[in-house]
């Protein structure tokens, strides 16, 4: 190393190296950057998941056909929502109050007793979709959210329930499914000749728990019949 380099420092050496084609002396900033890069690589090798989580796959809206929906106020669902609450209660009342009546049995056995409520839910489902979303791409985004982030945390699911339109269709969804389960329990109880009201009352209040009560009732009565058989 020459005396000029010793007097002027690394800058003079670097300038001279560029002229003659020799390798430049790394600066202090370059050294620090290489050290940091080495540490980053070592940490990335040890903890790849914590430092480099896999990128979230967001579905791009332009990947789907963009169909715009009309602007409909959520108030249009108020009257149908009230009607569905009353209509489902009317279907529940006979099987709870007079389960052995021939009229009740005829209504429950009719497929229209479940087809008509299903059509009502289809209306709510489509209306909530149009009211809550400006176009088809937004519907697909929300559907993906529902089955990913929404299904992973109830706090995320609450974001969807904050919409009156979505909450309305979700409540009608629950009402019709509970009645559908109650109808099947009622028909099965009639066929097997076991008590009906306890199972139906629990189904009306707690949904699937009523099915457990019905299965338990069937098991108890089947056991009693087996014991009485000579």
Phi, psi and omega in degrees: 000134185280168178294327179297319179296319179295323183281316185270344175089192185299330182298317179294321179296318181295318180296319180292324182293324178295326181288321186263353179088011179278158179295138182283149174286125180295140178282171179296321180294321178296320180296317180296321180295320179293321178297314179298320179295321178295317178297319180299319179293320180294317179294322179295326179290323182282320186233067185293329185283322184286325183267333182229072177295149180297141182295142178289139181268101178265129179285126181284135183298325183286357178281350183242157177296129184269098179253116182279146180252152177290156180275106183242129179289150182292343182296339182293345181270351186296307182295312175300326178296315179295320180297317180297321177299317180290317184297317179293323177296322178296323178289327179288322189305310183297319184286341176271321186272314183228069185292336182268000181291143178294325179293317178299316180296320181294318180294315183293326180285340179290132179294338180293339180292342176246335179291315181298314175299326179294322176295320178299318179294323178300321177298313180296321181297313181291319180295317179296323178297315182290320183291319186278341188231140178282335183203176184294324180299321179292324177299316180294320178299316180291325177295318177296318177299319182299319185265002177241274181293321180296319180285344183274337186209126180297336177295323177290323179296328180297335178296324177287321181290347177289347177273124179302321181295315180293319179297323180296311181292329179291320179292316177297322175305311181295316181302314184288321178295319179296318178294320178301318177293318179297321179297316179294320178297317180300311181295321179292322179293321176298317182295321184269350178071035179252163178305143187251314191301315182302315181294318182291322180296318178293322178296319179298325183270315190236016173060243187301337179298328178298327177295322177296319178297319179296316179297321178295318179298316179297319181295319180295313183289329176293321178295319179294319179295325178293321180291327182280343180287124181292000000 
